Each structure stands twice: as structure tokens, then as C-alpha cells.
Amino acid sequence: MARNPRVGSPERGWPVSVAPVVVPALLPGEAVVRVQACGVLGPRHDRALPSLPDDAVVRTGHGDQTSIGEEVPELSEWISRGY
């Protein structure tokens, strides 16, 4: 998976920083994710979610915030339900 060099790239001398990533289809419903040094998100959940750090905070806009580490175990269930 390619890395987004604009979201922190220590190897290029750019600091790693917290950056919002708006991902409408990351979780069921819309979400804003704040992550450190996130890679480029792929079009599929099975690649995008596990590529993010477990402690990446997800603010879904429809309930309490969660984290990638809390949600990834539910991934296969979401896919089977058509999300």
C-alpha cells in the first residue's frame, strides 16, 4: 500500500502529525478519522481499516467515538452484511 507523503514523512524530513482524514465509507455511516501517519486508503475496507493504527480515533458522527482497534474485529461481519 502506498504511503501518503503529505501526512508526515520522517524519511523526507517532514514531521509526523495528526491529520484528519474524511472517509465517508470507512465505517457504516460517515466518519472523520484522526490518525498519525496514515497511509493512502484503498477502496476496500479489508485493506483500509487494518492498515490504520489500532489507536486511530474514529468519530463517526452518529454515536460515541471509537478506534480502529475496536472496529477491525467486526470487519468480516460488516462485509457479510453488505457494508
XYZ file of N, CA and C in Angstrom:
249
model
N 0.857 -1.172 0.000
C 0.000 0.000 0.000
C 0.903 1.235 0.000
N 0.610 2.171 -0.839
C 1.397 3.397 -0.940
C 1.178 4.281 0.280
N 2.169 5.053 0.602
C 2.093 5.966 1.737
C 1.811 7.371 1.212
N 0.987 8.114 1.899
C 0.692 9.487 1.509
C 1.786 10.381 2.083
N 2.706 10.887 1.264
C 3.827 11.668 1.791
C 3.424 13.007 2.388
N 2.202 13.468 2.139
C 1.773 14.744 2.705
C 1.285 14.611 4.143
N 1.157 13.403 4.647
C 0.675 13.199 6.014
C 1.827 12.666 6.851
N 2.880 13.453 6.977
C 4.031 13.065 7.782
C 4.898 12.071 7.039
N 6.142 12.381 6.879
C 7.074 11.509 6.186
C 8.451 11.724 6.791
N 8.750 11.051 7.923
C 10.035 11.263 8.580
C 11.215 11.024 7.656
N 11.089 10.055 6.737
C 12.201 9.788 5.822
C 12.462 10.953 4.870
N 11.482 11.837 4.691
C 11.669 13.031 3.864
C 11.877 14.279 4.712
N 11.968 14.085 6.028
C 12.200 15.218 6.910
C 10.939 15.957 7.314
N 9.766 15.432 6.984
C 8.508 16.082 7.356
C 8.011 15.453 8.645
N 7.583 16.243 9.605
C 7.136 15.673 10.875
C 5.845 14.876 10.720
N 5.760 13.819 11.517
C 4.519 13.059 11.588
C 3.557 13.868 12.440
N 2.354 14.088 11.957
C 1.397 14.894 12.707
C 0.013 14.264 12.629
N -0.836 14.698 13.521
C -2.218 14.233 13.497
C -2.928 14.956 12.363
N -3.593 14.200 11.519
C -4.262 14.800 10.368
C -5.645 14.196 10.209
N -6.661 15.027 9.976
C -7.996 14.466 9.753
C -8.091 13.864 8.363
N -8.721 12.728 8.282
C -8.969 12.081 7.003
C -10.467 11.828 6.941
N -11.143 12.437 5.992
C -12.584 12.242 5.858
C -12.798 11.048 4.947
N -13.449 10.047 5.491
C -13.643 8.808 4.759
C -15.110 8.405 4.879
N -15.959 8.821 3.946
C -17.387 8.540 4.064
C -17.728 7.061 4.167
N -16.926 6.184 3.600
C -17.274 4.766 3.611
C -16.354 3.936 4.491
N -15.629 4.553 5.404
C -14.716 3.797 6.259
C -15.478 2.851 7.167
N -16.484 3.374 7.841
C -17.355 2.584 8.709
C -18.779 2.808 8.230
N -19.709 1.951 8.613
C -21.095 2.212 8.230
C -21.514 3.606 8.695
N -21.966 4.453 7.802
C -22.238 5.854 8.106
C -21.014 6.673 7.745
N -21.067 7.979 7.954
C -19.933 8.834 7.627
C -19.003 8.948 8.811
N -17.734 9.200 8.539
C -16.748 9.238 9.616
C -15.653 10.239 9.312
N -15.085 10.799 10.356
C -13.853 11.574 10.266
C -12.854 10.850 11.140
N -11.718 10.518 10.582
C -10.698 9.768 11.299
C -9.512 10.686 11.546
N -9.021 10.726 12.785
C -7.786 11.444 13.075
C -6.729 10.385 13.329
N -5.714 10.367 12.481
C -4.682 9.346 12.604
C -3.313 9.983 12.512
N -2.305 9.263 12.984
C -0.932 9.704 12.827
C -0.318 8.902 11.693
N 0.254 9.587 10.742
C 0.977 8.975 9.633
C 0.165 7.897 8.930
N -1.017 8.224 8.523
C -1.868 7.239 7.865
C -1.419 7.061 6.425
N -1.588 5.862 5.906
C -1.274 5.593 4.518
C -2.446 5.983 3.639
N -2.270 5.839 2.345
C -3.354 6.120 1.408
C -4.401 5.028 1.573
N -5.636 5.423 1.736
C -6.696 4.447 1.945
C -7.093 3.805 0.634
N -7.173 2.489 0.651
C -7.611 1.756 -0.526
C -9.122 1.795 -0.638
N -9.661 1.343 -1.761
C -11.104 1.395 -1.959
C -11.860 0.328 -1.184
N -11.161 -0.602 -0.553
C -11.833 -1.701 0.135
C -11.559 -1.660 1.624
N -12.597 -1.946 2.415
C -12.459 -1.959 3.868
C -11.417 -2.963 4.343
N -11.343 -4.125 3.683
C -10.450 -5.169 4.165
C -8.985 -4.778 4.043
N -8.678 -3.770 3.238
C -7.307 -3.256 3.175
C -7.167 -1.961 3.948
N -8.181 -1.105 3.904
C -8.070 0.225 4.504
C -8.042 0.180 6.021
N -8.982 -0.477 6.644
C -9.048 -0.464 8.108
C -7.830 -1.091 8.760
N -7.411 -2.306 8.377
C -6.249 -2.888 9.045
C -4.951 -2.125 8.810
N -4.899 -1.257 7.797
C -3.671 -0.503 7.540
C -3.509 0.680 8.486
N -4.570 1.053 9.188
C -4.518 2.179 10.120
C -4.082 1.693 11.495
N -3.449 2.568 12.289
C -3.035 2.169 13.634
C -4.243 1.857 14.514
N -4.081 0.881 15.417
C -5.183 0.491 16.302
C -5.711 1.654 17.127
N -4.839 2.604 17.477
C -5.280 3.715 18.331
C -5.808 4.911 17.542
N -5.970 4.756 16.215
C -6.549 5.833 15.407
C -7.986 6.064 15.857
N -8.311 7.299 16.190
C -9.640 7.644 16.690
C -10.596 7.830 15.522
N -11.788 7.266 15.654
C -12.827 7.401 14.635
C -14.005 8.116 15.273
N -14.369 9.254 14.700
C -15.551 10.000 15.142
C -16.590 9.840 14.049
N -17.563 9.013 14.292
C -18.497 8.608 13.242
C -19.556 9.641 12.909
N -19.872 10.522 13.840
C -20.938 11.478 13.609
C -22.301 10.912 13.967
N -22.337 9.660 14.400
C -23.605 9.040 14.798
C -23.397 8.153 16.027
N -22.908 8.745 17.093
C -22.691 7.986 18.322
C -21.335 8.309 18.915
N -20.937 7.487 19.877
C -19.662 7.705 20.550
C -18.495 7.459 19.606
N -17.360 8.106 19.917
C -16.169 7.843 19.123
C -15.685 6.431 19.422
N -14.896 5.889 18.513
C -14.345 4.555 18.657
C -12.918 4.586 18.151
N -12.302 3.447 17.988
C -10.951 3.382 17.438
C -10.895 2.266 16.402
N -9.892 2.327 15.561
C -9.715 1.286 14.552
C -9.555 -0.070 15.225
N -8.771 -0.123 16.317
C -8.561 -1.383 17.028
C -9.844 -1.999 17.555
N -10.806 -1.166 17.924
C -12.091 -1.679 18.406
C -12.969 -2.173 17.258
N -12.829 -1.582 16.080
C -13.732 -1.875 14.970
C -13.250 -2.963 14.023
N -11.944 -3.133 13.855
C -11.431 -4.112 12.896
C -11.941 -5.530 13.169
N -12.086 -5.976 14.427
C -12.610 -7.327 14.643
C -14.017 -7.544 14.067
N -14.773 -6.470 13.844
C -16.128 -6.570 13.293
C -16.148 -6.536 11.767
N -14.991 -6.375 11.153
C -14.897 -6.159 9.711
C -15.572 -7.258 8.891
N -15.302 -8.514 9.192
C -15.893 -9.592 8.382
C -17.417 -9.608 8.504
N -17.943 -9.259 9.682
C -19.404 -9.186 9.846
C -19.989 -8.069 8.982
N -19.330 -6.891 8.955
C -19.822 -5.781 8.129
C -19.868 -6.184 6.665
N -18.786 -6.828 6.206
C -18.704 -7.226 4.798
C -19.818 -8.211 4.476
N -20.068 -9.164 5.376
C -21.126 -10.153 5.124
C -22.516 -9.516 5.104
N -22.677 -8.374 5.806
C -23.963 -7.672 5.816
C -24.077 -6.660 4.680
N -23.038 -6.543 3.855
C -23.112 -5.676 2.692
C -22.595 -4.270 2.876
N -21.908 -3.973 3.989
C -21.341 -2.633 4.171
C -20.106 -2.487 3.346
